[in-house]
């Protein structure tokens, strides 16, 4: 009996212990739920403890996704791959709004343009549900998280995206997945210029746009609306050029190591304004040539007047040529302005040579006059119209050279000596007066004929020049 009582007491104790353990476990569960809900609540508010909900505590090392990214399911896709990877090429339409054409440089052979570059494509991964069918617009922060076309400017020297006051980038996503990506860019690109007709030239430059990584098998680049895809600001103007035309073209570019790529061209034609160069180059050069002709009307014995005039015009023409070439690239061909300036320089130089020829022949004439005077007797008292009224002597000839007589009807005084020699030859039968007379005519005719030949030749040159280059 005593043993049965002990076993029964032990059994009751074990039942009581098991009941206490179950009660403790049930009371711990609501406590854990209350603690978890307090940690997850941003304001620390208490929640009902009726239904226990077990949630994982958030990882504070990860940034919480914004509502827009959640709507677009950015984290659910791999945007390092193009849309429809493995399928047909992605069509990417492009249109451009040219804001300004800032500079054209003949020395560097480039141009600078500021433009709005817009891309259009469809990415089904960015589609979202919308009851109002309205698009969502974002700035440049979302661009870094999705796929965008990798465009670059071919033959560009430098380019940048404007960032004042923030990055000038806009991304617009439509509910069906269509995307508009726009950015404001300034680019300096190469322009191969033909300056053979400068400054009467017309230049055509191109800005070329191409995908860097995707060939035409992966990305099909095209102008969204043909020539209407290129718009320009009506206020665009340049100081030296008149913008004649903007138009677009599309071609394929081949690289031997990578393949074929679609390339878009923005072509524009520029015609240079000529008025600036007329004032700064052509008119001064023409005036210098005309100034050199003044020496033809100056007495050939006035050496201090004619020599400085010729040298001054030559040096001035050299200065004009140097100034023009200083602002031009060192090309290996002749430009139109070079033709005009160098031919003008030749006319000025020939006017100096003309006086050298006149002076040389005059010296020869004087020597022969002296020899002839030595052979002639004294001619005092000869009555002849325009002849000397007094005897001449070697002192008069050597000191004055004009025999002390005034000019009549613009003829030089040497003619009096020629007439005297001719009459003396008729009286004495001396031979050689005709040769002496012809020497005077040749010397005098150089200046006389130059007054007509030089202007006439220069006028003919201008007619030919402007008819060819205009």
Coordinates of C-alpha atoms in Angstrom, one line a residue:
X1 CA 0.0 0.0 0.0
X2 CA 2.7 2.3 0.9
X3 CA 4.4 1.7 -2.4
X4 CA 1.3 2.4 -4.4
X5 CA 0.8 5.7 -2.7
X6 CA 4.3 6.8 -3.6
X7 CA 3.9 5.8 -7.3
X8 CA 0.7 7.7 -7.5
X9 CA 2.2 10.8 -6.0
X10 CA 5.1 10.7 -8.5
X11 CA 2.6 10.4 -11.4
X12 CA 0.6 13.4 -10.2
X13 CA 3.8 15.5 -9.9
X14 CA 4.9 14.7 -13.5
X15 CA 1.5 15.7 -14.9
X16 CA 1.7 18.9 -13.0
X17 CA 5.1 19.7 -14.3
X18 CA 4.1 19.1 -18.0
X19 CA 1.1 21.4 -17.6
X20 CA 3.3 24.3 -16.3
X21 CA 5.7 24.0 -19.4
X22 CA 2.8 24.3 -21.9
X23 CA 1.5 27.3 -20.1
X24 CA 4.9 29.1 -20.3
X25 CA 5.2 28.5 -24.0
X26 CA 1.8 29.9 -24.7
X27 CA 2.4 33.0 -22.8
X28 CA 5.8 33.7 -24.5
X29 CA 4.3 33.8 -28.0
X30 CA 2.3 37.0 -27.6
X31 CA 5.3 38.7 -26.0
X32 CA 7.5 38.1 -29.0
X33 CA 4.7 39.3 -31.4
X34 CA 4.4 42.6 -29.4
X35 CA 8.1 43.2 -29.5
X36 CA 8.4 42.6 -33.3
X37 CA 5.4 44.9 -34.0
X38 CA 7.0 47.6 -31.9
X39 CA 10.3 47.4 -33.8
X40 CA 8.6 47.5 -37.2
X41 CA 6.3 50.3 -36.4
X42 CA 7.9 53.7 -37.3
X43 CA 6.2 55.4 -34.4
X44 CA 6.5 52.6 -31.9
X45 CA 2.8 52.1 -31.6
X46 CA 1.4 48.9 -30.2
X47 CA -0.7 46.5 -32.3
X48 CA -3.2 43.9 -31.4
X49 CA -1.8 40.6 -30.2
X50 CA -4.7 38.5 -31.2
X51 CA -3.2 36.8 -34.3
X52 CA 0.5 36.2 -34.2
X53 CA 2.4 37.4 -37.4
X54 CA 6.0 36.5 -37.8
X55 CA 8.1 38.9 -40.1
X56 CA 11.8 39.2 -40.8
X57 CA 13.4 42.4 -39.5
X58 CA 14.4 44.8 -42.3
X59 CA 18.1 45.0 -43.4
X60 CA 19.1 48.6 -42.7
X61 CA 22.2 48.3 -45.0
X62 CA 19.9 48.3 -48.1
X63 CA 18.3 51.5 -49.4
X64 CA 14.5 51.2 -49.4
X65 CA 13.1 51.3 -53.0
X66 CA 11.1 54.3 -53.9
X67 CA 7.5 54.1 -55.0
X68 CA 8.3 54.9 -58.6
X69 CA 11.0 52.2 -58.7
X70 CA 8.6 49.7 -57.2
X71 CA 6.0 50.7 -59.8
X72 CA 8.5 50.2 -62.6
X73 CA 9.9 47.0 -61.0
X74 CA 13.5 48.2 -61.4
X75 CA 14.9 45.5 -59.2
X76 CA 13.0 42.7 -61.0
X77 CA 14.9 43.1 -64.3
X78 CA 18.5 43.2 -65.5
X79 CA 18.9 46.5 -67.2
X80 CA 22.4 45.9 -68.3
X81 CA 20.9 44.0 -71.3
X82 CA 19.1 45.8 -74.1
X83 CA 15.3 45.4 -74.5
X84 CA 14.4 42.1 -76.2
X85 CA 17.9 40.7 -75.9
X86 CA 18.4 37.9 -78.4
X87 CA 15.5 39.1 -80.6
X88 CA 15.3 41.6 -83.4
X89 CA 17.1 45.0 -83.2
X90 CA 15.7 47.7 -80.9
X91 CA 14.3 50.6 -83.0
X92 CA 15.6 53.9 -81.5
X93 CA 14.1 57.1 -83.0
X94 CA 16.1 60.3 -82.7
X95 CA 15.1 64.0 -83.2
X96 CA 17.3 67.1 -82.5
X97 CA 16.5 70.6 -81.6
X98 CA 19.5 72.9 -82.5
X99 CA 19.7 75.6 -79.9
X100 CA 22.7 77.5 -81.2
X101 CA 25.7 77.3 -83.6
X102 CA 28.3 78.9 -81.4
X103 CA 31.5 79.1 -83.4
X104 CA 33.1 78.2 -86.7
X105 CA 36.9 78.0 -86.8
X106 CA 38.9 77.9 -90.1
X107 CA 42.2 77.5 -88.2
X108 CA 41.1 74.5 -86.2
X109 CA 38.6 73.4 -88.8
X110 CA 35.8 72.7 -86.3
X111 CA 32.5 74.0 -85.1
X112 CA 30.6 74.1 -81.8
X113 CA 26.9 73.4 -81.5
X114 CA 24.5 73.2 -78.6
X115 CA 21.5 71.0 -79.1
X116 CA 18.7 69.0 -77.5
X117 CA 19.1 65.3 -78.3
X118 CA 16.0 63.1 -77.8
X119 CA 15.8 59.3 -78.1
X120 CA 12.6 57.3 -78.4
X121 CA 12.3 53.5 -77.9
X122 CA 10.1 50.9 -76.2
X123 CA 11.1 48.8 -73.2
X124 CA 8.4 46.4 -72.0
X125 CA 10.3 46.0 -68.7
X126 CA 9.3 49.6 -67.8
X127 CA 5.6 49.2 -68.5
X128 CA 3.3 49.8 -65.5
X129 CA -0.4 49.9 -64.7
X130 CA -2.1 53.3 -64.9
X131 CA -5.8 54.1 -64.7
X132 CA -5.3 57.6 -66.2
X133 CA -2.8 56.5 -68.9
X134 CA -0.4 59.3 -67.9
X135 CA 3.3 59.2 -68.2
X136 CA 5.9 59.6 -65.5
X137 CA 8.8 62.0 -65.8
X138 CA 12.1 61.6 -64.0
X139 CA 15.4 63.4 -63.9
X140 CA 18.9 62.0 -64.4
X141 CA 19.0 59.9 -61.3
X142 CA 16.8 57.2 -62.7
X143 CA 18.8 57.1 -66.0
X144 CA 21.7 55.4 -64.3
X145 CA 19.4 52.5 -63.2
X146 CA 17.8 51.6 -66.6
X147 CA 19.0 50.8 -70.1
X148 CA 19.5 53.8 -72.4
X149 CA 21.1 54.0 -75.9
X150 CA 24.8 54.5 -75.8
X151 CA 25.1 57.4 -78.4
X152 CA 28.3 59.3 -79.1
X153 CA 29.3 62.0 -81.6
X154 CA 31.7 60.7 -84.3
X155 CA 34.7 63.0 -85.0
X156 CA 34.0 65.1 -81.9
X157 CA 36.8 66.8 -80.2
X158 CA 35.0 67.5 -77.0
X159 CA 31.4 67.5 -75.7
X160 CA 29.6 67.8 -72.4
X161 CA 26.1 67.6 -70.9
X162 CA 25.0 70.8 -69.2
X163 CA 24.6 70.6 -65.5
X164 CA 23.3 74.0 -64.4
X165 CA 21.5 74.1 -62.1
X166 CA 21.1 70.3 -62.2
X167 CA 21.9 67.8 -64.9
X168 CA 19.9 68.8 -68.0
X169 CA 18.5 65.3 -68.5
X170 CA 14.9 64.2 -68.7
X171 CA 13.4 60.7 -68.8
X172 CA 9.7 60.1 -69.5
X173 CA 8.1 56.7 -69.2
X174 CA 4.7 55.8 -70.6
X175 CA 2.4 53.0 -69.3
X176 CA 3.0 50.8 -72.4
X177 CA 6.8 50.9 -71.9
X178 CA 7.6 53.6 -74.4
X179 CA 10.5 55.9 -73.3
X180 CA 11.6 59.4 -74.1
X181 CA 15.1 60.3 -73.1
X182 CA 16.3 63.9 -73.7
X183 CA 19.5 65.7 -72.8
X184 CA 21.1 69.1 -73.6
X185 CA 24.6 68.8 -75.1
X186 CA 27.3 71.1 -76.4
X187 CA 29.7 69.4 -78.8
X188 CA 32.7 70.6 -80.7
X189 CA 33.2 68.5 -83.9
X190 CA 35.5 68.4 -86.8
X191 CA 34.5 70.0 -90.1
X192 CA 36.7 69.4 -93.2
X193 CA 36.7 72.7 -95.0
X194 CA 37.8 73.4 -98.6
X195 CA 39.3 76.9 -98.5
X196 CA 40.3 77.1 -102.1
X197 CA 37.6 79.7 -102.7
X198 CA 38.0 81.6 -99.4
X199 CA 36.5 84.1 -98.7
X200 CA 34.0 83.5 -101.4
X201 CA 33.4 79.9 -100.3
X202 CA 30.5 77.8 -99.1
X203 CA 31.1 75.2 -96.5
X204 CA 29.1 72.0 -95.6
X205 CA 29.6 70.5 -92.1
X206 CA 28.1 67.4 -90.5
X207 CA 27.5 66.3 -87.0
X208 CA 27.4 62.5 -86.9
X209 CA 25.6 60.4 -84.2
X210 CA 26.2 56.7 -83.7
X211 CA 25.8 53.9 -81.2
X212 CA 29.2 52.9 -79.7
X213 CA 28.5 49.3 -78.7
X214 CA 25.4 48.1 -80.5
X215 CA 25.7 47.1 -84.2
X216 CA 22.7 47.3 -86.6
X217 CA 21.8 43.7 -85.5
X218 CA 21.1 45.0 -82.0
X219 CA 20.0 48.6 -82.4
X220 CA 18.3 50.2 -85.4
X221 CA 19.0 54.0 -85.2
X222 CA 16.8 56.2 -87.4
X223 CA 15.4 59.7 -87.7
X224 CA 12.0 59.7 -86.1
X225 CA 10.3 61.9 -88.7
X226 CA 12.9 62.3 -91.4
X227 CA 13.9 65.9 -92.1
X228 CA 11.2 67.1 -89.7
X229 CA 13.2 65.5 -86.9
X230 CA 15.7 68.3 -87.1
X231 CA 14.4 71.7 -85.8
X232 CA 16.4 74.9 -85.5
X233 CA 16.0 78.1 -83.5
X234 CA 15.1 81.0 -85.9
X235 CA 17.4 83.3 -83.9
X236 CA 20.5 81.3 -84.9
X237 CA 23.0 83.6 -86.6
X238 CA 26.7 83.8 -87.2
X239 CA 28.9 86.9 -87.8
X240 CA 30.8 85.5 -90.8
X241 CA 28.3 83.0 -92.2
X242 CA 24.8 82.8 -93.5
X243 CA 23.1 79.5 -92.6
X244 CA 21.5 78.3 -95.9
X245 CA 20.2 74.8 -95.1
X246 CA 19.8 72.1 -92.4
X247 CA 19.0 68.6 -93.5
X248 CA 19.4 65.0 -92.2
X249 CA 20.7 61.8 -93.7
X250 CA 21.3 58.2 -92.6
X251 CA 24.1 55.9 -93.6
X252 CA 25.8 52.7 -92.5
X253 CA 29.3 52.8 -91.1
X254 CA 31.6 49.8 -91.2
X255 CA 34.4 48.9 -88.9
X256 CA 36.5 45.9 -89.8
X257 CA 36.8 44.7 -86.2
X258 CA 33.2 45.2 -85.0
X259 CA 30.8 45.3 -87.9
X260 CA 28.1 47.7 -89.3
X261 CA 26.6 50.5 -87.4
X262 CA 23.7 53.0 -88.1
X263 CA 25.0 56.5 -88.3
X264 CA 22.8 59.7 -88.4
X265 CA 24.0 62.9 -90.0
X266 CA 23.0 66.5 -89.2
X267 CA 24.2 68.4 -92.3
X268 CA 24.2 72.2 -92.6
X269 CA 25.5 74.5 -95.3
X270 CA 27.2 77.9 -94.5
X271 CA 27.9 80.7 -97.0
X272 CA 30.5 83.2 -95.9
X273 CA 29.6 86.9 -95.7
X274 CA 32.0 88.8 -98.1
X275 CA 31.4 92.3 -96.9
X276 CA 33.9 92.1 -94.0
X277 CA 36.7 90.9 -96.3
X278 CA 35.8 93.6 -98.9
X279 CA 36.5 96.2 -96.3
X280 CA 39.5 94.6 -94.6
X281 CA 41.3 93.1 -97.6
X282 CA 40.0 93.8 -101.1
X283 CA 39.5 97.5 -100.9
X284 CA 42.8 98.3 -99.2
X285 CA 44.7 96.1 -101.7
X286 CA 42.9 97.8 -104.6
X287 CA 43.7 101.3 -103.2
X288 CA 47.4 100.4 -102.9
X289 CA 47.5 99.3 -106.5
X290 CA 45.8 102.6 -107.6
X291 CA 48.2 104.6 -105.4
X292 CA 51.2 103.0 -107.2
X293 CA 49.9 104.4 -110.5
X294 CA 50.3 108.0 -109.2
X295 CA 54.0 107.7 -109.9
X296 CA 53.3 107.6 -113.6
X297 CA 52.2 111.3 -113.4
X298 CA 55.2 112.4 -111.4
X299 CA 58.2 113.8 -113.1
X300 CA 60.7 111.1 -113.8
X301 CA 63.5 113.3 -112.4
X302 CA 61.7 113.6 -109.1
X303 CA 63.5 110.6 -107.6
X304 CA 62.7 111.5 -103.9
X305 CA 58.9 111.5 -104.8
X306 CA 58.6 108.3 -106.9
X307 CA 60.9 105.9 -105.0
X308 CA 59.3 106.2 -101.6
X309 CA 55.9 106.0 -103.1
X310 CA 56.7 102.7 -104.8
X311 CA 58.4 101.3 -101.7
X312 CA 55.5 102.3 -99.4
X313 CA 52.9 100.6 -101.6
X314 CA 55.0 97.4 -101.8
X315 CA 55.4 97.2 -98.0
X316 CA 51.8 97.9 -97.4
X317 CA 50.8 95.1 -99.7
X318 CA 53.2 92.8 -97.9
X319 CA 51.5 93.7 -94.6
X320 CA 48.0 93.0 -95.9
X321 CA 49.1 89.6 -97.2
X322 CA 50.8 88.7 -93.9
X323 CA 47.7 89.8 -91.9
X324 CA 45.4 87.7 -93.9
X325 CA 47.5 84.5 -93.7
X326 CA 48.0 84.9 -90.0
X327 CA 44.3 84.2 -89.3
X328 CA 44.2 81.2 -91.8
X329 CA 45.3 77.6 -91.5
X330 CA 48.5 76.7 -93.3
X331 CA 47.0 74.9 -96.2
X332 CA 49.1 73.6 -99.1
X333 CA 46.9 75.0 -101.9
X334 CA 46.2 78.6 -103.1
X335 CA 43.1 80.4 -101.8
X336 CA 41.0 82.9 -103.8
X337 CA 42.2 85.7 -101.6
X338 CA 45.8 84.7 -102.2
X339 CA 45.2 85.0 -106.0
X340 CA 43.9 88.6 -105.6
X341 CA 46.5 89.8 -103.2
X342 CA 49.5 88.4 -105.0
X343 CA 48.4 89.7 -108.4
X344 CA 47.8 93.1 -106.8
X345 CA 51.3 92.8 -105.3
X346 CA 52.7 92.1 -108.7
X347 CA 51.0 95.2 -110.1
X348 CA 52.5 97.3 -107.3
X349 CA 55.9 95.7 -107.8
X350 CA 55.8 96.3 -111.6
X351 CA 55.1 100.0 -111.0
X352 CA 58.4 100.2 -109.1
X353 CA 60.2 98.3 -111.9
X354 CA 58.6 100.7 -114.4
X355 CA 60.3 103.7 -112.8
X356 CA 63.6 101.8 -112.6
X357 CA 63.4 101.3 -116.4
X358 CA 62.4 104.9 -116.9
X359 CA 65.3 106.2 -114.8
X360 CA 67.8 103.9 -116.5
X361 CA 66.8 105.0 -120.0
X362 CA 66.8 108.6 -118.9
X363 CA 70.4 108.2 -117.8
X364 CA 71.4 106.8 -121.1
X365 CA 69.6 109.6 -122.8
X366 CA 71.4 112.3 -120.9
X367 CA 74.8 110.7 -121.7
X368 CA 74.0 110.8 -125.4
X369 CA 72.8 114.4 -125.0
X370 CA 76.1 115.4 -123.5
X371 CA 78.0 113.8 -126.3
X372 CA 75.8 115.5 -128.9
X373 CA 76.2 118.9 -127.2
X374 CA 80.0 118.5 -127.3
X375 CA 79.7 118.1 -131.1
X376 CA 77.4 121.0 -131.7
X377 CA 78.5 124.7 -132.2
X378 CA 77.1 127.5 -130.3
X379 CA 73.5 128.1 -131.3
X380 CA 73.0 131.6 -129.8
X381 CA 70.5 133.7 -131.5
X382 CA 68.7 131.0 -133.5
X383 CA 65.1 132.0 -134.0
X384 CA 62.8 129.1 -133.5
X385 CA 59.6 128.7 -131.6
X386 CA 60.2 127.3 -128.2
X387 CA 64.0 127.3 -128.7
X388 CA 66.4 128.7 -126.2
X389 CA 66.9 132.4 -126.2
X390 CA 70.4 132.2 -124.8
X391 CA 73.4 130.0 -125.2
X392 CA 73.7 126.9 -123.1
X393 CA 76.9 125.8 -121.5
X394 CA 78.3 122.8 -119.8
X395 CA 77.8 124.6 -116.5
X396 CA 74.0 124.9 -117.1
X397 CA 73.7 121.2 -118.1
X398 CA 75.7 119.8 -115.2
X399 CA 74.1 122.0 -112.6
X400 CA 70.5 122.3 -113.5
X401 CA 69.8 119.7 -116.2
X402 CA 67.0 121.8 -117.6
X403 CA 68.8 124.3 -119.7
X404 CA 67.1 127.2 -118.0
X405 CA 63.9 127.1 -120.1
X406 CA 60.3 126.8 -119.1
X407 CA 58.1 124.0 -120.4
X408 CA 55.4 124.5 -123.0
X409 CA 52.2 122.3 -123.3
X410 CA 53.5 119.8 -120.8
X411 CA 56.5 118.7 -123.0
X412 CA 59.8 118.1 -121.3
X413 CA 62.7 120.4 -122.0
X414 CA 64.7 117.6 -123.6
X415 CA 62.6 118.1 -126.7
X416 CA 64.2 121.4 -127.3
X417 CA 67.6 119.8 -127.6
X418 CA 66.2 117.2 -129.9
X419 CA 64.7 119.8 -132.2
X420 CA 67.9 121.7 -132.1
X421 CA 69.9 118.6 -133.0
X422 CA 67.5 117.8 -135.9
X423 CA 67.8 121.3 -137.4
X424 CA 71.5 121.2 -137.1
X425 CA 71.6 117.9 -138.8
X426 CA 69.6 119.3 -141.7
X427 CA 72.0 122.2 -142.0
X428 CA 75.2 120.1 -141.7
X429 CA 74.0 116.9 -143.1
X430 CA 74.9 115.0 -139.9
X431 CA 73.5 111.4 -139.7
X432 CA 72.0 109.9 -136.6
X433 CA 69.4 112.5 -135.6
X434 CA 66.6 110.0 -136.2
X435 CA 68.1 107.5 -133.7
X436 CA 68.4 110.2 -131.2
X437 CA 64.8 111.3 -131.6
X438 CA 63.6 107.7 -131.2
X439 CA 65.4 107.4 -127.9
X440 CA 63.5 110.4 -126.5
X441 CA 60.2 108.9 -127.7
X442 CA 60.8 105.5 -126.1
X443 CA 61.8 107.0 -122.8
X444 CA 58.8 109.3 -122.7
X445 CA 56.4 106.6 -123.8
X446 CA 57.0 104.3 -120.8
X447 CA 55.2 106.6 -118.4
X448 CA 52.7 107.6 -121.0
X449 CA 51.7 104.1 -122.0
X450 CA 51.8 102.8 -118.4
X451 CA 49.0 105.3 -117.5
X452 CA 46.7 103.2 -119.8
X453 CA 48.2 99.7 -119.7
X454 CA 48.3 99.3 -115.9
X455 CA 44.7 100.4 -115.1
X456 CA 43.3 98.6 -118.1
X457 CA 45.1 95.3 -117.1
X458 CA 44.0 95.6 -113.5
X459 CA 40.3 96.2 -114.5
X460 CA 40.4 93.2 -116.8
X461 CA 41.9 91.1 -114.0
X462 CA 39.0 92.1 -111.6
X463 CA 36.4 91.2 -114.2
X464 CA 37.9 87.8 -114.7
X465 CA 38.4 87.2 -111.0
X466 CA 34.9 88.1 -109.8
X467 CA 33.3 86.3 -112.6
X468 CA 35.1 83.1 -111.7
X469 CA 34.8 83.2 -107.9
X470 CA 31.4 84.9 -107.4

